[in-house]
Coordinates of N, CA, C and O in Angstrom, one line a residue:
X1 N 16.1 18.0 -65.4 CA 15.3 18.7 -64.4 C 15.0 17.8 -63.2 O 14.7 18.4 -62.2
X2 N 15.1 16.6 -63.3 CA 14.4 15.6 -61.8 C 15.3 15.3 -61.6 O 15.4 14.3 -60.9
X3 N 16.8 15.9 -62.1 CA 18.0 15.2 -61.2 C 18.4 16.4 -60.3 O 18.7 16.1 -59.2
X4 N 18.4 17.6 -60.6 CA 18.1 19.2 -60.1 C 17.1 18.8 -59.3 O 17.8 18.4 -58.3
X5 N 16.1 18.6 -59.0 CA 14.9 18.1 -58.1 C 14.8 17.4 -57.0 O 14.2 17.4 -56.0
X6 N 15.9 16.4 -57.6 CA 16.6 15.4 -56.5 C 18.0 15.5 -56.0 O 18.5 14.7 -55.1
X7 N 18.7 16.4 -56.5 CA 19.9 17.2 -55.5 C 19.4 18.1 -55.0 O 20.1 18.4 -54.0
X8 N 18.2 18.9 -55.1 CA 17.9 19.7 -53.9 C 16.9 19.5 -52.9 O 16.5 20.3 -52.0
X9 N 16.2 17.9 -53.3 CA 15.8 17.1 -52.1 C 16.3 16.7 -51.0 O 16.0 16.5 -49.8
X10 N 17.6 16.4 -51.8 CA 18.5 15.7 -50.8 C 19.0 16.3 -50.0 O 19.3 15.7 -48.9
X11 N 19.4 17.8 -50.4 CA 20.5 18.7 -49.6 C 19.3 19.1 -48.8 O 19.8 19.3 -47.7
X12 N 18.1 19.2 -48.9 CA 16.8 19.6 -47.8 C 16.8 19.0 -46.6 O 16.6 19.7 -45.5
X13 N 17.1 17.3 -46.6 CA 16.7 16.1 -46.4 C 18.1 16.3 -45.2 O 18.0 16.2 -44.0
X14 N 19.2 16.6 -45.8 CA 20.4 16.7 -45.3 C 20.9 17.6 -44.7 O 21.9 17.3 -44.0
X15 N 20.4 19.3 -44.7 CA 20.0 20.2 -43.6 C 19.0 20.0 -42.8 O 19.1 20.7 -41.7
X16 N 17.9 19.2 -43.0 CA 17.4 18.4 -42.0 C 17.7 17.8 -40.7 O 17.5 18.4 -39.6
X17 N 18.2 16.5 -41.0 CA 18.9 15.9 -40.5 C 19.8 16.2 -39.4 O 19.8 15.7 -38.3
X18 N 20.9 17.4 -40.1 CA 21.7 17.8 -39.4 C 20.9 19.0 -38.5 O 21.5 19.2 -37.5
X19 N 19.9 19.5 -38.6 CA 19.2 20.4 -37.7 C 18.7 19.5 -36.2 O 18.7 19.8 -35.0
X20 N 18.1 18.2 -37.1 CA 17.7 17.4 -35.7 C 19.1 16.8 -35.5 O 19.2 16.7 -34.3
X21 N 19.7 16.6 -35.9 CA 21.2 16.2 -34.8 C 21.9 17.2 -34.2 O 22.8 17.0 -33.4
X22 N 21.5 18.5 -34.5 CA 22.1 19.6 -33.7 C 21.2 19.9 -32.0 O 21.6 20.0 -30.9
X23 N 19.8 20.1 -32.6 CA 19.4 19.7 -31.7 C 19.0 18.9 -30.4 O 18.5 19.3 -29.3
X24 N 19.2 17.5 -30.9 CA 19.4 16.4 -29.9 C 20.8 16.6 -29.3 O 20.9 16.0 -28.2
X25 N 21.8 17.1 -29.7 CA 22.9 16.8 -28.8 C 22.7 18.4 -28.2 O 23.5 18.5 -27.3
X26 N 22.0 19.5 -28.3 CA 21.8 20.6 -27.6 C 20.7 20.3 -26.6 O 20.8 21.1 -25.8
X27 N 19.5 19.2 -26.1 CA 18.9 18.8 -25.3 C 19.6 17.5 -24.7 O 19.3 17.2 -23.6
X28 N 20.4 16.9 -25.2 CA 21.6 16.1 -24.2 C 22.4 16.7 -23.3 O 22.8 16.1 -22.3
X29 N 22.9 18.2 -23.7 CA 23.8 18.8 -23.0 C 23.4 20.0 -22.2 O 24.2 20.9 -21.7
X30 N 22.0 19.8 -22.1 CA 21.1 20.8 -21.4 C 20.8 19.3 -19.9 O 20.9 19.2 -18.7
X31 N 20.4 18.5 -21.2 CA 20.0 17.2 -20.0 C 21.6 17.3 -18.5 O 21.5 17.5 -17.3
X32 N 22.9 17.1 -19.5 CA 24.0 16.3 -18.4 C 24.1 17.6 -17.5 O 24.7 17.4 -16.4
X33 N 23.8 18.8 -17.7 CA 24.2 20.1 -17.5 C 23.0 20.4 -15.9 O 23.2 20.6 -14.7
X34 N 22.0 20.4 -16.6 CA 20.7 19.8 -15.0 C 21.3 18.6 -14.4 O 21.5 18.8 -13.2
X35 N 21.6 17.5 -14.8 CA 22.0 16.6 -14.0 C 23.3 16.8 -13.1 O 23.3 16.2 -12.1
X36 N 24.4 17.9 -13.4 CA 24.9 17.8 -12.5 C 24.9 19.1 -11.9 O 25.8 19.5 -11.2
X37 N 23.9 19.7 -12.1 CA 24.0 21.2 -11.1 C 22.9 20.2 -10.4 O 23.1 20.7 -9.3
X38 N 22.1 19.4 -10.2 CA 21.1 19.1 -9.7 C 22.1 18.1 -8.3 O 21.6 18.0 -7.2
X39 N 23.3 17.7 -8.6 CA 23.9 16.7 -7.8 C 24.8 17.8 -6.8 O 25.2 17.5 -5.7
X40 N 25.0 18.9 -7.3 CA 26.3 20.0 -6.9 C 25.9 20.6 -6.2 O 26.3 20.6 -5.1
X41 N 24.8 21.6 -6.5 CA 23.8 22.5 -5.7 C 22.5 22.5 -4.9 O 21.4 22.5 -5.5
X42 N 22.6 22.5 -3.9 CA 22.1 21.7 -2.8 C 20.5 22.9 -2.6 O 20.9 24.1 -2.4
X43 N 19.1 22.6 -2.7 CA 18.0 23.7 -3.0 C 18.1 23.9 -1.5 O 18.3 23.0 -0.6
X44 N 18.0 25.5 -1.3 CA 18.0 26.0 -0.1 C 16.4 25.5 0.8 O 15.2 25.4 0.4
X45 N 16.8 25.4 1.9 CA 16.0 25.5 3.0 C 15.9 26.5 4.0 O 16.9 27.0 4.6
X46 N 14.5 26.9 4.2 CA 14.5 28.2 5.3 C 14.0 27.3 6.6 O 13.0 26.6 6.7
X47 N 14.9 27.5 7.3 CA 14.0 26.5 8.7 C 13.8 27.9 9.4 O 13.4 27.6 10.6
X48 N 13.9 28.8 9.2 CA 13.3 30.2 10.3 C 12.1 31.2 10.1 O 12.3 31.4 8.9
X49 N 11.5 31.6 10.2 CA 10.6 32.5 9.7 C 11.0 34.3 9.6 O 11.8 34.6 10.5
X50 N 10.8 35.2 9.0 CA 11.4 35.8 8.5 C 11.2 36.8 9.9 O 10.0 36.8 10.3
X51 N 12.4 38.0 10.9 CA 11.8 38.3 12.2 C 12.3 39.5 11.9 O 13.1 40.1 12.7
X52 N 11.7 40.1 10.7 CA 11.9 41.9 10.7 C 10.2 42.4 11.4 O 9.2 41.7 11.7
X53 N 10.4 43.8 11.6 CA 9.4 44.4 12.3 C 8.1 43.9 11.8 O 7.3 43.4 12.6
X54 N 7.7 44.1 10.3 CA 6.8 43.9 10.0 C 6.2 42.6 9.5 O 5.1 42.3 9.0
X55 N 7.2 42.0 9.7 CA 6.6 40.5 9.4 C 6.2 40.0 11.2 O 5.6 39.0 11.4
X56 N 6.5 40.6 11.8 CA 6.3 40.1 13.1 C 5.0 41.4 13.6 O 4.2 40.9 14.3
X57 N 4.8 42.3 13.3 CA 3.5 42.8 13.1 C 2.3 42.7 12.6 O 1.3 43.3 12.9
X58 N 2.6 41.5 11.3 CA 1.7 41.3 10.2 C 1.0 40.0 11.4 O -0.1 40.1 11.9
X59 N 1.8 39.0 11.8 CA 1.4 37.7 12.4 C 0.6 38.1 13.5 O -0.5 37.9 13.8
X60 N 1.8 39.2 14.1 CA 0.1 40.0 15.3 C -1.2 39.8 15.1 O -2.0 39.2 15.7
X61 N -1.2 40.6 13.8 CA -2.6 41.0 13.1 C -2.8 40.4 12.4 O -3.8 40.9 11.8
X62 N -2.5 39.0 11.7 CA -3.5 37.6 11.6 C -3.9 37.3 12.8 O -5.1 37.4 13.1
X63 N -3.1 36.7 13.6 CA -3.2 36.2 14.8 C -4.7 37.0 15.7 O -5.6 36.4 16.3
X64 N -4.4 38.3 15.5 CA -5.9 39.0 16.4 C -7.1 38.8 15.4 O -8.2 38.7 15.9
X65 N -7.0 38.7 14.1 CA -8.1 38.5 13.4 C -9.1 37.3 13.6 O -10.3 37.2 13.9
X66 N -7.6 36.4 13.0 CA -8.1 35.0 13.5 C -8.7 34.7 15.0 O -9.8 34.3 15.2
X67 N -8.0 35.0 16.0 CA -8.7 34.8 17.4 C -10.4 35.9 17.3 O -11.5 35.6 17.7
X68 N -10.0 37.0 16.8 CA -11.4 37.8 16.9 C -12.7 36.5 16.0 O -13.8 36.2 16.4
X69 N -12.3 36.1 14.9 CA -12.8 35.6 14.0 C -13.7 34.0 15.2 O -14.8 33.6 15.2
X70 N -12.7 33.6 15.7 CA -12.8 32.6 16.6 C -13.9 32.5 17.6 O -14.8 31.6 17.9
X71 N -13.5 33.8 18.1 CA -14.2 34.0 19.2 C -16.1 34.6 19.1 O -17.1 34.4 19.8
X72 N -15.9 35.3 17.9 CA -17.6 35.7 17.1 C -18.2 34.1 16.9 O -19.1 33.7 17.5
X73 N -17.4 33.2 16.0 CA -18.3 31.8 15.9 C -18.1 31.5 17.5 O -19.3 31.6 17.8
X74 N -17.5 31.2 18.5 CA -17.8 30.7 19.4 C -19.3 31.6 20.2 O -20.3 30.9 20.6
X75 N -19.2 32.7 20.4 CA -20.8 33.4 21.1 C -21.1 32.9 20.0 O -20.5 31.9 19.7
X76 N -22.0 33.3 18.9 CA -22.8 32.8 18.2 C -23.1 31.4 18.5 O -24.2 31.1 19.0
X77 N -22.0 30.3 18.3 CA -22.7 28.9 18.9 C -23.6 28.8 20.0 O -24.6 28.1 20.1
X78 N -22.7 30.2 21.4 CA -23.3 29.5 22.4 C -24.4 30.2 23.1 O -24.9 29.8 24.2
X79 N -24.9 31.4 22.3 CA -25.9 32.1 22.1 C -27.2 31.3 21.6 O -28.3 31.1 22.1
X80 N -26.8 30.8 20.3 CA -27.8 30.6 19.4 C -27.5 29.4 18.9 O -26.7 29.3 17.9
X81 N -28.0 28.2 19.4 CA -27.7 26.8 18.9 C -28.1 26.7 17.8 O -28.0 25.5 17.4
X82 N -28.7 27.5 16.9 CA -29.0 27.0 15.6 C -27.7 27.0 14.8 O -26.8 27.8 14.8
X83 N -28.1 25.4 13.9 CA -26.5 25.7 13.0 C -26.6 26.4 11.9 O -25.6 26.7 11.3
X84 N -27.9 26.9 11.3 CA -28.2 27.6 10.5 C -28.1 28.7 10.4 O -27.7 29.2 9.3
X85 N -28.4 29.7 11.8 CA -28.0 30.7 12.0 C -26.0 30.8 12.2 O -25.3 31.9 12.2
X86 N -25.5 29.8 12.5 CA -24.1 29.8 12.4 C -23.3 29.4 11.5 O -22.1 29.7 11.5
X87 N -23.7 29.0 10.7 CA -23.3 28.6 9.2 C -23.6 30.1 8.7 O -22.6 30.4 8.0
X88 N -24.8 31.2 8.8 CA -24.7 32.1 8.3 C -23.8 33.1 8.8 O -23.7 34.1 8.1
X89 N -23.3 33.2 9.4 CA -22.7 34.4 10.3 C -21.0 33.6 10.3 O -20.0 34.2 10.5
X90 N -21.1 32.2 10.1 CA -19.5 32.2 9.2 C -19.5 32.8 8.1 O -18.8 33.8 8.0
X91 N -20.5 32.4 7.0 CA -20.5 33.1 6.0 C -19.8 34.3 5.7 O -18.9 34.6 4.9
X92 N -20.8 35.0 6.7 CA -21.0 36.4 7.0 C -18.9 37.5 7.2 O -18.3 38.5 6.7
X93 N -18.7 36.2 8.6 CA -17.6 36.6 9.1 C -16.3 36.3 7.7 O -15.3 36.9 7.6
X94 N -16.7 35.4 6.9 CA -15.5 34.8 6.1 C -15.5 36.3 4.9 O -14.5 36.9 4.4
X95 N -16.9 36.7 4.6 CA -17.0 37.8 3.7 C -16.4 39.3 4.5 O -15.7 40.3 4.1
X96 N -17.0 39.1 5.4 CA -16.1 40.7 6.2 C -14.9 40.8 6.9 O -14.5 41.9 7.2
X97 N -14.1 39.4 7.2 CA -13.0 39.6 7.8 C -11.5 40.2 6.6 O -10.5 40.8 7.1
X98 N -11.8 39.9 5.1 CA -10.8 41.3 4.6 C -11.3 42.9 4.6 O -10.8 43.8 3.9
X99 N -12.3 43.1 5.5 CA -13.1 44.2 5.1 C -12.4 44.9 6.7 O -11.9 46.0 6.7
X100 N -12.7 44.1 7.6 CA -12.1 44.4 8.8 C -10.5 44.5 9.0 O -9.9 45.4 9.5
X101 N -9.9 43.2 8.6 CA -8.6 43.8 8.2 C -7.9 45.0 7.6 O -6.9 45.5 8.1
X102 N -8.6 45.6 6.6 CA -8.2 46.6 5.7 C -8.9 48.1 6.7 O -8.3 49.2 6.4
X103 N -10.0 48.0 7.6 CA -10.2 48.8 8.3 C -9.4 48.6 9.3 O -9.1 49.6 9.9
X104 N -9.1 48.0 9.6 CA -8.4 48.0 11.5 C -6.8 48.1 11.1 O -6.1 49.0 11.6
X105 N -6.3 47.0 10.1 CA -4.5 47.4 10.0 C -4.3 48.2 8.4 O -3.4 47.9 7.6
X106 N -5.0 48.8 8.2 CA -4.5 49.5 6.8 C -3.0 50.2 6.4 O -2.8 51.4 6.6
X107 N -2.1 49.2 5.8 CA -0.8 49.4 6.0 C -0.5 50.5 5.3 O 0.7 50.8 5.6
X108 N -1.0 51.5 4.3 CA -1.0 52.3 3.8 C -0.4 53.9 5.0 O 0.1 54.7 4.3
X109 N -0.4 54.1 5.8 CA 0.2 54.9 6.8 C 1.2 54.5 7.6 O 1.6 55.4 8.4

């Protein structure tokens, strides 16, 4: 009976074994396999920005938000030197300017 016990230790011990040696040479050949697509294939670079209609529509309309957005903190400063009152009305403008977006360029039409 414990020799039965210990031939099918061993054969455990020995599908083992070979499980982790199957797998180390399957993350070796995953490793040399990244190493040389990493030397061969060169990661793209976009040095342009993308100039279909609406990507050049959209920057419009950051672009006017942002300057509108600019221009409310600037009167406010130069109205009302309080920084308290201008710290609130950033606030204010940081909470309504997707609100204004979504009313003024609503891409949905």
């Amino acid at each position: 009976m414990s020799k039965e016990r210990a031939r099918r230790r061993a054969e455990r011990e020995a599908e083992r074994a070979r499980a982790i040696q199957a797998n180390e040479e399957r993350q070796a050949r995953r490793s040399r396999r990244r190493a040389l697509l990493a030397g061969l294939v060169p990661r793209p670079v976009r040095f342009y920005r993308q100039g279909g209609l609406i990507a050049r529509r959209r920057r419009a309309q950051n672009l006017a938000v942002a300057l509108g957005f600019v221009i409310v903190q600037a009167i406010v400063w130069m109205l009302w030197g309080s920084l308290f009152l201008s710290f609130g009305v950033f606030v204010f403008s940081l909470l309504l300017a997707p609100v204004v977006v979504t009313l003024a360029f609503d891409r949905r039409t």
